[in-house]
Each structure stands twice: as structure tokens, then as C-alpha cells.
């Protein structure tokens, strides 16, 4: 069964600290993996998209990694800011089709 | 600016009533999608449309209906047959590998 599992479900960090979110998937065959940021009551906004051959991709203070062999990805947030408080969603696209499988998200709360 | 617009942002419905959620895009995207989001769960696909006048059921289509008469518009009707309609509904559009989401409609059944 094609699944995307994210951990932790939620975490609280102090402003200025770093954190890492995990995403494990079983979707196959794999096409690409995306990380989205979703503010409360808003639609998801794309942070990064990674294909099979990419190991690391950065977008400002966000850095995503991908290990296609172990089917794991992480999203690292550096020097967190209050505006980073949101849900972060990992989404995997299956090859040969346009089907996306969404993880349940990690809710991040940054406290001053 | 190009984008995807969902309306209304909040919607209240009495049990037994049908209600239609609007989704409009000016990105010239061929494909459009409706997802449902419940707390702690990943987005689930309700319906999708790859081209005008054609649409396909997603994973949880029961109790929902759609139409795609124009490229720009993909309205979703939540019918009285949907037993648990209270949720956050997201519309998306795509061309090739890029996905763009709307800002969502929160539907509450009262």
C-alpha cells in the first residue's frame, strides 16, 4: 500500500533553534517528493520538490534531504522564526500517473 | 496575479442540504483537484479533472459531485448523502509537475 508517514506529529521549539522533521514513504514507483508549508486555515504552499537523483535542496532556512534507497526524507528548519509556526506536509508523487500521496503533517509551534 | 481562488472561506450548512464550493483558477492549468483535509490526516482526493468536460472519482467520492464546464472552474457539490461533511476542503490545479493550492473552504454542518 502506498503510504507516507511523518514524524513527529507535533513539536514545540524555541525561536532561534533548529529542528528536523521526518518523512518515510512506501510509494512506488517514485517520481518526486515535495514539502509543503500550511498555515492554519490556508492552503499548502510548496517549499521544495526533489526528484530521485537529488539528495539535498534548500529554500532559504529550509533544507530538505532525500534518501531514495531507504525511502526517507527530512526537512530541516534553521534558526526558527515565529512565522515558521505551521503544519509541514510531505507529499510523494507516484511515477506513471499524477497521483499524490499526502502525509498527515507535522505541526510546528515556535515559541518566543 | 495568477492564482487559484476558493470561495467562500467559511460555509455553514444544515443537515440534509446540498452546498456548492467554488474553485476558480487563472493559471491556464488543465488539471484540477478537490481534496478533503481532516485533523491529523493527510489530504484525501475527492475528484479530479484532467481536461474540460471530463472528471474522475478520487479515493473518497461518495456524497460529492463535480462539474468541469470551463477550464477555469471546478465547483464541488457536497450532497446530503455525504454523512460526515464537516471538514476543510482544498482545491488545487496543476500543469506538468507543479501544483498550486487554493486557500481552502471550511465547511461546517450545523
Tab-separated table of C-alpha atoms in Angstrom:
chain	number	residue	atom	x	y	z
A	1	UNK	CA	0.000	0.000	0.000
A	2	UNK	CA	1.367	3.428	-0.908
A	3	UNK	CA	1.824	5.404	2.281
A	4	UNK	CA	3.570	8.480	3.594
A	5	UNK	CA	4.290	8.655	7.322
A	6	UNK	CA	5.522	11.798	9.050
A	7	UNK	CA	7.056	12.253	12.469
A	8	UNK	CA	6.716	13.728	14.933
A	9	UNK	CA	3.027	14.645	14.760
A	10	UNK	CA	3.797	17.891	16.509
A	11	UNK	CA	6.674	19.689	18.145
A	12	UNK	CA	7.365	22.878	20.042
A	13	UNK	CA	10.655	24.718	19.630
A	14	UNK	CA	12.069	27.978	20.896
A	15	UNK	CA	12.646	30.819	18.491
A	16	UNK	CA	16.126	30.680	17.017
A	17	UNK	CA	16.536	26.920	17.463
A	18	UNK	CA	16.774	24.319	14.712
A	19	UNK	CA	14.511	21.332	14.149
A	20	UNK	CA	14.194	18.360	11.794
A	21	UNK	CA	11.024	16.756	10.521
A	22	UNK	CA	10.945	13.233	9.145
A	23	UNK	CA	9.047	11.631	6.275
A	24	UNK	CA	9.085	7.929	5.410
A	25	UNK	CA	7.283	6.611	2.367
A	26	UNK	CA	6.446	3.374	0.619
A	27	UNK	CA	5.103	4.909	-2.598
A	28	UNK	CA	6.432	3.064	-5.622
A	29	UNK	CA	7.458	3.670	-8.295
A	30	UNK	CA	8.724	7.017	-7.054
A	31	UNK	CA	8.620	10.211	-9.087
A	32	UNK	CA	9.231	13.097	-6.714
A	33	UNK	CA	8.783	14.281	-3.164
A	34	UNK	CA	7.571	17.681	-2.071
A	35	UNK	CA	7.478	19.514	1.215
A	36	UNK	CA	4.674	21.991	1.774
A	37	UNK	CA	4.087	24.567	4.489
A	38	UNK	CA	0.485	25.092	5.508
A	39	UNK	CA	-0.510	27.947	7.740
A	40	UNK	CA	-3.666	27.444	9.790
A	41	UNK	CA	-6.768	27.894	7.657
A	42	UNK	CA	-4.776	28.312	4.454
A	43	UNK	CA	-3.784	26.154	1.527
A	44	UNK	CA	-0.376	24.424	1.379
A	45	UNK	CA	2.495	26.318	-0.201
A	46	UNK	CA	5.372	24.468	-1.829
A	47	UNK	CA	8.792	24.661	-0.137
A	48	UNK	CA	10.838	22.154	-2.106
A	49	UNK	CA	10.478	19.455	-4.717
A	50	UNK	CA	13.026	16.675	-5.072
A	51	UNK	CA	13.443	14.009	-7.693
A	52	UNK	CA	15.151	10.642	-7.452
A	53	UNK	CA	18.612	11.979	-8.231
A	54	UNK	CA	18.575	14.855	-5.748
A	55	UNK	CA	19.898	14.400	-2.217
A	56	UNK	CA	19.579	17.906	-0.825
A	57	UNK	CA	17.667	21.040	-1.734
A	58	UNK	CA	17.436	24.310	0.137
A	59	UNK	CA	14.927	27.123	0.170
A	60	UNK	CA	16.172	29.834	2.488
A	61	UNK	CA	16.216	28.431	6.022
A	62	UNK	CA	14.530	25.224	4.884
A	63	UNK	CA	16.707	22.302	3.755
A	64	UNK	CA	15.213	19.056	2.511
A	65	UNK	CA	17.100	15.792	2.127
A	66	UNK	CA	16.117	12.671	0.267
A	67	UNK	CA	17.433	9.122	0.509
A	68	UNK	CA	15.638	7.257	-2.256
A	69	UNK	CA	17.240	3.957	-1.229
A	70	UNK	CA	15.774	3.987	2.254
A	71	UNK	CA	12.728	5.995	1.137
A	72	UNK	CA	13.258	8.674	3.723
A	73	UNK	CA	13.211	12.440	3.583
A	74	UNK	CA	13.779	15.136	6.159
A	75	UNK	CA	13.068	18.837	6.383
A	76	UNK	CA	15.455	20.892	8.489
A	77	UNK	CA	14.467	24.330	9.695
A	78	UNK	CA	17.390	26.524	10.682
A	79	UNK	CA	17.178	29.412	13.151
A	80	UNK	CA	13.432	29.109	13.532
A	81	UNK	CA	11.211	32.175	13.495
A	82	UNK	CA	7.732	32.706	14.885
A	83	UNK	CA	6.402	32.705	11.317
A	84	UNK	CA	7.596	29.115	10.914
A	85	UNK	CA	4.679	28.002	13.100
A	86	UNK	CA	2.618	25.906	10.688
A	87	UNK	CA	1.973	22.374	9.538
A	88	UNK	CA	4.560	20.835	7.253
A	89	UNK	CA	3.328	18.245	4.826
A	90	UNK	CA	5.337	15.665	2.918
A	91	UNK	CA	3.833	14.631	-0.421
A	92	UNK	CA	5.072	11.860	-2.690
A	93	UNK	CA	4.157	11.598	-6.357
A	94	UNK	CA	3.929	8.211	-7.950
A	95	UNK	CA	5.565	7.758	-11.320
A	96	UNK	CA	3.471	6.901	-14.381
A	97	UNK	CA	0.474	8.910	-13.297
A	98	UNK	CA	-0.382	12.040	-11.428
A	99	UNK	CA	-1.396	10.536	-8.099
A	100	UNK	CA	-0.125	12.253	-4.973
A	101	UNK	CA	0.013	10.645	-1.534
A	102	UNK	CA	-0.011	13.058	1.389
A	103	UNK	CA	1.491	12.566	4.815
A	104	UNK	CA	-0.524	13.577	7.851
A	105	UNK	CA	1.750	16.524	8.510
A	106	UNK	CA	3.884	17.745	11.399
A	107	UNK	CA	2.533	20.690	13.333
A	108	UNK	CA	5.338	23.014	14.415
A	109	UNK	CA	4.897	25.684	17.055
A	110	UNK	CA	7.701	28.198	17.521
A	111	UNK	CA	7.632	29.978	20.863
A	112	UNK	CA	9.440	33.219	21.715
B	1	UNK	CA	-1.546	37.889	-10.461
B	2	UNK	CA	-2.283	34.320	-11.456
B	3	UNK	CA	-3.741	32.086	-8.817
B	4	UNK	CA	-6.468	29.805	-7.611
B	5	UNK	CA	-9.415	31.185	-5.662
B	6	UNK	CA	-11.770	29.302	-3.408
B	7	UNK	CA	-14.967	30.735	-2.019
B	8	UNK	CA	-16.423	31.109	0.453
B	9	UNK	CA	-13.751	30.805	3.115
B	10	UNK	CA	-16.289	29.604	5.694
B	11	UNK	CA	-19.555	27.838	4.969
B	12	UNK	CA	-22.260	26.545	7.264
B	13	UNK	CA	-24.808	24.009	6.135
B	14	UNK	CA	-27.822	22.456	7.740
B	15	UNK	CA	-28.098	18.700	7.671
B	16	UNK	CA	-29.895	17.457	4.588
B	17	UNK	CA	-28.887	20.390	2.397
B	18	UNK	CA	-26.625	20.369	-0.628
B	19	UNK	CA	-23.939	23.031	-0.813
B	20	UNK	CA	-21.543	24.035	-3.593
B	21	UNK	CA	-17.953	25.151	-3.076
B	22	UNK	CA	-16.387	27.340	-5.728
B	23	UNK	CA	-12.899	26.948	-7.210
B	24	UNK	CA	-11.587	29.234	-9.963
B	25	UNK	CA	-8.091	29.421	-11.454
B	26	UNK	CA	-6.483	31.759	-13.976
B	27	UNK	CA	-3.244	29.807	-14.305
B	28	UNK	CA	-4.311	28.113	-17.535
B	29	UNK	CA	-3.831	24.746	-15.830
B	30	UNK	CA	-5.523	21.764	-17.430
B	31	UNK	CA	-5.873	19.624	-14.312
B	32	UNK	CA	-7.871	20.499	-11.210
B	33	UNK	CA	-8.432	18.607	-7.981
B	34	UNK	CA	-10.553	18.600	-4.848
B	35	UNK	CA	-9.139	17.346	-1.575
B	36	UNK	CA	-10.591	16.955	1.861
B	37	UNK	CA	-8.464	17.600	4.952
B	38	UNK	CA	-9.351	16.290	8.398
B	39	UNK	CA	-7.312	16.895	11.562
B	40	UNK	CA	-4.255	14.659	11.810
B	41	UNK	CA	-4.872	13.046	8.420
B	42	UNK	CA	-3.282	13.525	5.052
B	43	UNK	CA	-5.239	15.176	2.275
B	44	UNK	CA	-7.616	12.775	0.568
B	45	UNK	CA	-8.601	13.087	-3.068
B	46	UNK	CA	-12.312	13.537	-3.763
B	47	UNK	CA	-12.462	14.216	-7.507
B	48	UNK	CA	-10.092	15.333	-10.197
B	49	UNK	CA	-10.370	16.595	-13.736
B	50	UNK	CA	-7.595	16.392	-16.331
B	51	UNK	CA	-9.492	18.243	-19.030
B	52	UNK	CA	-12.678	20.209	-19.607
B	53	UNK	CA	-15.887	18.149	-19.614
B	54	UNK	CA	-14.141	15.184	-18.042
B	55	UNK	CA	-13.601	14.219	-14.406
B	56	UNK	CA	-12.755	11.148	-12.388
B	57	UNK	CA	-13.570	9.912	-8.907
B	58	UNK	CA	-10.831	10.031	-6.327
B	59	UNK	CA	-10.498	7.940	-3.206
B	60	UNK	CA	-13.499	9.350	-1.314
B	61	UNK	CA	-16.001	10.494	-3.969
B	62	UNK	CA	-19.159	9.186	-2.307
B	63	UNK	CA	-21.532	12.008	-1.392
B	64	UNK	CA	-19.802	14.529	-3.651
B	65	UNK	CA	-20.306	15.683	-7.224
B	66	UNK	CA	-18.362	17.986	-9.564
B	67	UNK	CA	-18.576	19.587	-12.968
B	68	UNK	CA	-15.939	20.943	-15.347
B	69	UNK	CA	-17.738	23.025	-17.941
B	70	UNK	CA	-14.925	25.568	-18.169
B	71	UNK	CA	-11.170	25.193	-17.875
B	72	UNK	CA	-11.073	27.845	-15.173
B	73	UNK	CA	-13.781	26.435	-12.915
B	74	UNK	CA	-14.214	23.206	-10.946
B	75	UNK	CA	-17.068	23.513	-8.435
B	76	UNK	CA	-17.652	20.837	-5.816
B	77	UNK	CA	-21.127	19.997	-4.513
B	78	UNK	CA	-21.382	18.359	-1.124
B	79	UNK	CA	-24.650	16.477	-1.144
B	80	UNK	CA	-26.851	15.304	1.698
B	81	UNK	CA	-25.543	11.799	1.006
B	82	UNK	CA	-22.158	12.754	2.491
B	83	UNK	CA	-22.501	11.535	6.062
B	84	UNK	CA	-19.628	13.451	7.608
B	85	UNK	CA	-19.142	16.614	5.550
B	86	UNK	CA	-17.607	18.867	8.192
B	87	UNK	CA	-14.017	19.368	7.009
B	88	UNK	CA	-11.545	21.698	5.340
B	89	UNK	CA	-11.771	21.471	1.552
B	90	UNK	CA	-8.837	22.315	-0.686
B	91	UNK	CA	-8.878	22.841	-4.425
B	92	UNK	CA	-5.703	22.545	-6.478
B	93	UNK	CA	-4.644	22.882	-10.077
B	94	UNK	CA	-1.609	21.627	-11.917
B	95	UNK	CA	0.268	21.562	-15.185
B	96	UNK	CA	3.109	19.118	-15.588
B	97	UNK	CA	4.626	18.691	-12.103
B	98	UNK	CA	3.633	21.965	-10.461
B	99	UNK	CA	0.742	22.031	-8.017
B	100	UNK	CA	-0.975	25.175	-6.767
B	101	UNK	CA	-3.465	25.086	-3.914
B	102	UNK	CA	-6.289	27.429	-3.086
B	103	UNK	CA	-6.707	28.856	0.395
B	104	UNK	CA	-9.452	26.410	1.308
B	105	UNK	CA	-13.093	26.411	2.404
B	106	UNK	CA	-14.042	25.304	5.886
B	107	UNK	CA	-17.451	23.618	5.794
B	108	UNK	CA	-19.374	23.066	8.999
B	109	UNK	CA	-22.640	21.186	9.243
B	110	UNK	CA	-24.918	22.583	11.925
